[in-house]
PDB file of C-alpha atoms in Angstrom:
ATOM      1  CA  UNK C 487     -77.141 -45.155 -96.793  1.00 52.00           C
ATOM      2  CA  UNK C 488     -76.064 -41.784 -98.187  1.00 54.00           C
ATOM      3  CA  UNK C 489     -72.322 -41.047 -98.461  1.00 54.00           C
ATOM      4  CA  UNK C 490     -71.077 -37.840 -96.795  1.00 53.00           C
ATOM      5  CA  UNK C 491     -69.918 -35.255 -99.292  1.00 53.00           C
ATOM      6  CA  UNK C 492     -66.886 -33.051 -99.051  1.00 53.00           C
ATOM      7  CA  UNK C 493     -68.997 -29.965 -99.777  1.00 55.00           C
ATOM      8  CA  UNK C 494     -69.566 -29.233 -96.104  1.00 59.00           C
ATOM      9  CA  UNK C 495     -65.855 -29.265 -95.265  1.00 57.00           C
ATOM     10  CA  UNK C 496     -64.911 -27.293 -98.362  1.00 54.00           C
ATOM     11  CA  UNK C 497     -67.469 -24.600 -97.725  1.00 57.00           C
ATOM     12  CA  UNK C 498     -66.275 -24.298 -94.115  1.00 62.00           C
ATOM     13  CA  UNK C 499     -62.676 -23.834 -95.296  1.00 54.00           C
ATOM     14  CA  UNK C 500     -63.797 -21.282 -97.895  1.00 53.00           C
ATOM     15  CA  UNK C 501     -65.800 -19.391 -95.269  1.00 64.00           C
ATOM     16  CA  UNK C 502     -62.810 -19.371 -92.918  1.00 63.00           C
ATOM     17  CA  UNK C 503     -60.545 -18.117 -95.716  1.00 61.00           C
ATOM     18  CA  UNK C 504     -63.012 -15.368 -96.619  1.00 69.00           C
ATOM     19  CA  UNK C 505     -63.225 -14.273 -92.991  1.00 73.00           C
ATOM     20  CA  UNK C 506     -59.445 -14.276 -92.618  1.00 68.00           C
ATOM     21  CA  UNK C 507     -59.041 -12.242 -95.814  1.00 67.00           C
ATOM     22  CA  UNK C 508     -61.710  -9.793 -94.686  1.00 71.00           C
ATOM     23  CA  UNK C 509     -59.992  -9.407 -91.298  1.00 70.00           C
ATOM     24  CA  UNK C 510     -56.609  -8.840 -92.954  1.00 70.00           C
ATOM     25  CA  UNK C 511     -58.034  -6.177 -95.285  1.00 67.00           C
ATOM     26  CA  UNK C 512     -59.700  -4.466 -92.324  1.00 69.00           C
ATOM     27  CA  UNK C 513     -56.454  -4.434 -90.315  1.00 68.00           C
ATOM     28  CA  UNK C 514     -54.482  -3.113 -93.302  1.00 66.00           C
ATOM     29  CA  UNK C 515     -57.055  -0.400 -93.915  1.00 69.00           C
ATOM     30  CA  UNK C 516     -56.978   0.713 -90.253  1.00 69.00           C
ATOM     31  CA  UNK C 517     -53.168   0.657 -90.237  1.00 64.00           C
ATOM     32  CA  UNK C 518     -53.107   2.781 -93.371  1.00 61.00           C
ATOM     33  CA  UNK C 519     -55.479   5.296 -91.817  1.00 58.00           C
ATOM     34  CA  UNK C 520     -53.342   5.437 -88.687  1.00 55.00           C
ATOM     35  CA  UNK C 521     -50.144   5.986 -90.663  1.00 53.00           C
ATOM     36  CA  UNK C 522     -51.455   8.379 -93.286  1.00 49.00           C
ATOM     37  CA  UNK C 523     -51.954  11.512 -91.131  1.00 49.00           C
ATOM     38  CA  UNK C 524     -48.482  11.400 -89.594  1.00 49.00           C
ATOM     39  CA  UNK C 525     -46.618   9.929 -92.533  1.00 49.00           C
ATOM     40  CA  UNK C 526     -45.812  13.264 -94.160  1.00 52.00           C
ATOM     41  CA  UNK C 527     -44.304  16.162 -92.319  1.00 53.00           C
ATOM     42  CA  UNK C 528     -44.390  18.376 -95.384  1.00 54.00           C
ATOM     43  CA  UNK C 529     -47.020  20.694 -93.884  1.00 60.00           C
ATOM     44  CA  UNK C 530     -45.113  21.274 -90.658  1.00 61.00           C
ATOM     45  CA  UNK C 531     -44.317  24.893 -89.913  1.00 68.00           C
ATOM     46  CA  UNK C 532     -42.394  24.308 -86.676  1.00 77.00           C
ATOM     47  CA  UNK C 533     -39.267  22.164 -86.370  1.00 84.00           C
ATOM     48  CA  UNK C 534     -39.979  18.790 -84.747  1.00 90.00           C
ATOM     49  CA  UNK C 535     -38.895  17.931 -81.221  1.00 93.00           C
ATOM     50  CA  UNK C 536     -36.454  15.020 -81.050  1.00 93.00           C
ATOM     51  CA  UNK C 537     -36.591  13.284 -77.682  1.00 94.00           C
ATOM     52  CA  UNK C 538     -34.225  10.821 -75.982  1.00 92.00           C
ATOM     53  CA  UNK C 539     -34.739   9.181 -72.616  1.00 95.00           C
ATOM     54  CA  UNK C 540     -31.526   9.342 -70.654  1.00 95.00           C
ATOM     55  CA  UNK C 541     -31.084   6.989 -67.729  1.00 95.00           C
ATOM     56  CA  UNK C 542     -29.958   9.736 -65.328  1.00 94.00           C
ATOM     57  CA  UNK C 543     -31.444  12.558 -63.284  1.00 94.00           C
ATOM     58  CA  UNK C 544     -31.825  16.054 -64.758  1.00 94.00           C
ATOM     59  CA  UNK C 545     -28.930  17.232 -62.540  1.00 94.00           C
ATOM     60  CA  UNK C 546     -26.701  14.569 -64.080  1.00 94.00           C
ATOM     61  CA  UNK C 547     -27.818  15.363 -67.631  1.00 95.00           C
ATOM     62  CA  UNK C 548     -27.264  19.111 -67.323  1.00 94.00           C
ATOM     63  CA  UNK C 549     -25.233  19.852 -64.193  1.00 94.00           C
ATOM     64  CA  UNK C 550     -25.692  23.513 -63.300  1.00 92.00           C
ATOM     65  CA  UNK C 551     -27.878  23.973 -66.394  1.00 90.00           C
ATOM     66  CA  UNK C 552     -24.946  23.207 -68.726  1.00 94.00           C
ATOM     67  CA  UNK C 553     -25.875  20.826 -71.533  1.00 94.00           C
ATOM     68  CA  UNK C 554     -23.607  17.916 -72.529  1.00 94.00           C
ATOM     69  CA  UNK C 555     -20.887  18.952 -74.974  1.00 94.00           C
ATOM     70  CA  UNK C 556     -22.454  17.508 -78.160  1.00 94.00           C
ATOM     71  CA  UNK C 557     -25.612  19.612 -77.628  1.00 94.00           C
ATOM     72  CA  UNK C 558     -23.738  22.625 -76.250  1.00 95.00           C
ATOM     73  CA  UNK C 559     -21.687  22.689 -79.475  1.00 94.00           C
ATOM     74  CA  UNK C 560     -24.922  23.459 -81.396  1.00 93.00           C
ATOM     75  CA  UNK C 561     -25.375  26.550 -79.192  1.00 91.00           C
ATOM     76  CA  UNK C 562     -28.266  28.878 -80.013  1.00 91.00           C
ATOM     77  CA  UNK C 563     -29.296  26.836 -83.046  1.00 92.00           C
ATOM     78  CA  UNK C 564     -31.413  24.567 -80.822  1.00 94.00           C
ATOM     79  CA  UNK C 565     -34.099  24.744 -78.148  1.00 94.00           C
ATOM     80  CA  UNK C 566     -33.741  22.157 -75.396  1.00 95.00           C
ATOM     81  CA  UNK C 567     -36.032  20.915 -72.629  1.00 95.00           C
ATOM     82  CA  UNK C 568     -35.441  18.532 -69.753  1.00 96.00           C
ATOM     83  CA  UNK C 569     -38.359  16.773 -68.053  1.00 96.00           C
ATOM     84  CA  UNK C 570     -38.818  13.647 -65.937  1.00 95.00           C
ATOM     85  CA  UNK C 571     -39.315  10.519 -68.031  1.00 95.00           C
ATOM     86  CA  UNK C 572     -42.547   8.575 -67.505  1.00 93.00           C
ATOM     87  CA  UNK C 573     -42.456   5.926 -64.820  1.00 92.00           C
ATOM     88  CA  UNK C 574     -39.491   7.518 -63.026  1.00 89.00           C
ATOM     89  CA  UNK C 575     -37.110   6.096 -65.665  1.00 92.00           C
ATOM     90  CA  UNK C 576     -34.658   8.953 -65.949  1.00 95.00           C
ATOM     91  CA  UNK C 577     -34.915  12.211 -67.852  1.00 96.00           C
ATOM     92  CA  UNK C 578     -36.349  13.068 -71.246  1.00 96.00           C
ATOM     93  CA  UNK C 579     -33.948  15.225 -73.188  1.00 95.00           C
ATOM     94  CA  UNK C 580     -35.849  17.045 -75.938  1.00 96.00           C
ATOM     95  CA  UNK C 581     -34.247  19.271 -78.581  1.00 95.00           C
ATOM     96  CA  UNK C 582     -35.349  20.927 -81.769  1.00 94.00           C
ATOM     97  CA  UNK C 583     -33.810  23.301 -84.240  1.00 92.00           C
ATOM     98  CA  UNK C 584     -34.618  26.888 -83.415  1.00 81.00           C
ATOM     99  CA  UNK C 585     -34.864  28.025 -87.045  1.00 76.00           C
ATOM    100  CA  UNK C 586     -38.258  27.508 -88.734  1.00 65.00           C
ATOM    101  CA  UNK C 587     -36.605  27.052 -92.129  1.00 64.00           C
ATOM    102  CA  UNK C 588     -35.656  23.553 -91.045  1.00 55.00           C
ATOM    103  CA  UNK C 589     -39.271  22.418 -90.553  1.00 53.00           C
ATOM    104  CA  UNK C 590     -40.625  19.654 -92.756  1.00 52.00           C
ATOM    105  CA  UNK C 591     -38.798  16.858 -94.541  1.00 53.00           C
ATOM    106  CA  UNK C 592     -35.225  17.116 -95.689  1.00 52.00           C
ATOM    107  CA  UNK C 593     -34.076  16.153 -99.144  1.00 49.00           C
ATOM    108  CA  UNK C 594     -32.029  13.069 -99.857  1.00 48.00           C
ATOM    109  CA  UNK C 595     -29.164  15.145-101.241  1.00 46.00           C
ATOM    110  CA  UNK C 596     -28.920  17.146 -97.992  1.00 50.00           C
ATOM    111  CA  UNK C 597     -28.739  13.920 -95.971  1.00 48.00           C
ATOM    112  CA  UNK C 598     -26.164  12.374 -98.258  1.00 52.00           C
ATOM    113  CA  UNK C 599     -23.848  15.404 -98.332  1.00 52.00           C
ATOM    114  CA  UNK C 600     -24.060  15.904 -94.574  1.00 54.00           C
ATOM    115  CA  UNK C 601     -25.693  19.327 -94.894  1.00 66.00           C
ATOM    116  CA  UNK C 602     -28.824  18.327 -92.993  1.00 79.00           C
ATOM    117  CA  UNK C 603     -28.991  20.134 -89.620  1.00 87.00           C
ATOM    118  CA  UNK C 604     -31.649  17.660 -88.416  1.00 88.00           C
ATOM    119  CA  UNK C 605     -29.179  14.785 -88.838  1.00 87.00           C
ATOM    120  CA  UNK C 606     -26.613  16.819 -86.919  1.00 91.00           C
ATOM    121  CA  UNK C 607     -29.116  17.370 -84.075  1.00 92.00           C
ATOM    122  CA  UNK C 608     -30.011  13.675 -83.937  1.00 91.00           C
ATOM    123  CA  UNK C 609     -26.354  12.710 -83.841  1.00 89.00           C
ATOM    124  CA  UNK C 610     -25.711  15.250 -81.035  1.00 93.00           C
ATOM    125  CA  UNK C 611     -28.647  13.826 -79.034  1.00 93.00           C
ATOM    126  CA  UNK C 612     -27.302  10.276 -79.360  1.00 91.00           C
ATOM    127  CA  UNK C 613     -23.803  11.387 -78.415  1.00 92.00           C
ATOM    128  CA  UNK C 614     -25.139  13.359 -75.405  1.00 94.00           C
ATOM    129  CA  UNK C 615     -27.075  10.302 -74.200  1.00 94.00           C
ATOM    130  CA  UNK C 616     -23.998   8.096 -74.533  1.00 93.00           C
ATOM    131  CA  UNK C 617     -21.785  10.660 -72.783  1.00 95.00           C
ATOM    132  CA  UNK C 618     -24.133  11.024 -69.816  1.00 95.00           C
ATOM    133  CA  UNK C 619     -24.857   7.307 -69.423  1.00 95.00           C
ATOM    134  CA  UNK C 620     -21.413   5.850 -70.059  1.00 93.00           C
ATOM    135  CA  UNK C 621     -18.939   8.727 -69.822  1.00 93.00           C
ATOM    136  CA  UNK C 622     -17.830   8.333 -73.440  1.00 91.00           C
ATOM    137  CA  UNK C 623     -19.258   8.629 -76.918  1.00 86.00           C
ATOM    138  CA  UNK C 624     -19.700   5.100 -78.157  1.00 75.00           C
ATOM    139  CA  UNK C 625     -18.960   4.528 -81.807  1.00 72.00           C
ATOM    140  CA  UNK C 626     -20.796   1.709 -83.608  1.00 65.00           C
ATOM    141  CA  UNK C 627     -17.952   1.227 -86.052  1.00 62.00           C
ATOM    142  CA  UNK C 628     -14.923   1.150 -83.757  1.00 68.00           C
ATOM    143  CA  UNK C 629     -13.003  -1.045 -83.650  1.00 69.00           C
ATOM    144  CA  UNK C 630     -14.000  -1.936 -87.202  1.00 68.00           C
ATOM    145  CA  UNK C 631     -15.182  -5.449 -87.882  1.00 67.00           C
ATOM    146  CA  UNK C 632     -14.706  -5.315 -91.615  1.00 64.00           C
ATOM    147  CA  UNK C 633     -11.611  -5.055 -93.763  1.00 69.00           C
ATOM    148  CA  UNK C 634     -10.868  -1.980 -95.898  1.00 74.00           C
ATOM    149  CA  UNK C 635     -11.901  -3.719 -99.114  1.00 80.00           C
ATOM    150  CA  UNK C 636     -14.042  -2.650-102.041  1.00 82.00           C
ATOM    151  CA  UNK C 637     -17.110  -4.210-100.427  1.00 77.00           C
ATOM    152  CA  UNK C 638     -16.193  -2.908 -96.953  1.00 77.00           C
ATOM    153  CA  UNK C 639     -16.097   0.770 -97.966  1.00 78.00           C
ATOM    154  CA  UNK C 640     -19.831   1.058 -98.705  1.00 80.00           C
ATOM    155  CA  UNK C 641     -20.557  -0.534 -95.314  1.00 76.00           C
ATOM    156  CA  UNK C 642     -18.267   2.019 -93.638  1.00 75.00           C
ATOM    157  CA  UNK C 643     -20.164   4.841 -95.359  1.00 77.00           C
ATOM    158  CA  UNK C 644     -23.537   3.395 -94.369  1.00 76.00           C
ATOM    159  CA  UNK C 645     -22.480   3.102 -90.727  1.00 73.00           C
ATOM    160  CA  UNK C 646     -21.240   6.688 -90.766  1.00 72.00           C
ATOM    161  CA  UNK C 647     -24.575   7.967 -92.148  1.00 71.00           C
ATOM    162  CA  UNK C 648     -26.619   5.783 -89.772  1.00 70.00           C
ATOM    163  CA  UNK C 649     -25.455   7.836 -86.784  1.00 64.00           C
ATOM    164  CA  UNK C 650     -27.638  10.769 -87.864  1.00 64.00           C
ATOM    165  CA  UNK C 651     -30.630   8.711 -88.961  1.00 62.00           C
ATOM    166  CA  UNK C 652     -30.587   6.055 -86.335  1.00 59.00           C
ATOM    167  CA  UNK C 653     -30.714   3.154 -88.771  1.00 52.00           C
ATOM    168  CA  UNK C 654     -28.864   1.693 -91.742  1.00 44.00           C
TER     169      UNK C 654
END
């Protein structure tokens, strides 16, 4: 009687590993192709639209055509559109900077010094959404949960900057 060899099981495992690796490479390649065209906004000639869905009707978002105070404060520097959100889920509030000089990516130094008008627009959109939905501008860092220590100060600064970028 001939003993069974482990070669059959080993080759099956190797084949499965090869197929899994091939599938992973294929997925990564497709993901890279999907990301690549939109990854850089360096060629943009028009400022980008920034859109928020507000859980309110257009009349509640801009009563009498008057924008919420955070956006109204930007005045003629922005273009704004209101449109129904998909699925009857409120109103899409879209804004962009009017000036074409602000198209494309912003530099790190502009973001860090607070001189980036795109960050200001994004902050105004978030504040407008909060104002319409809750009646107040909610602050992520108040009341503070950390102590004013050496390690707490960098966290405070990061939270302050996150309001314009939407993330830490």
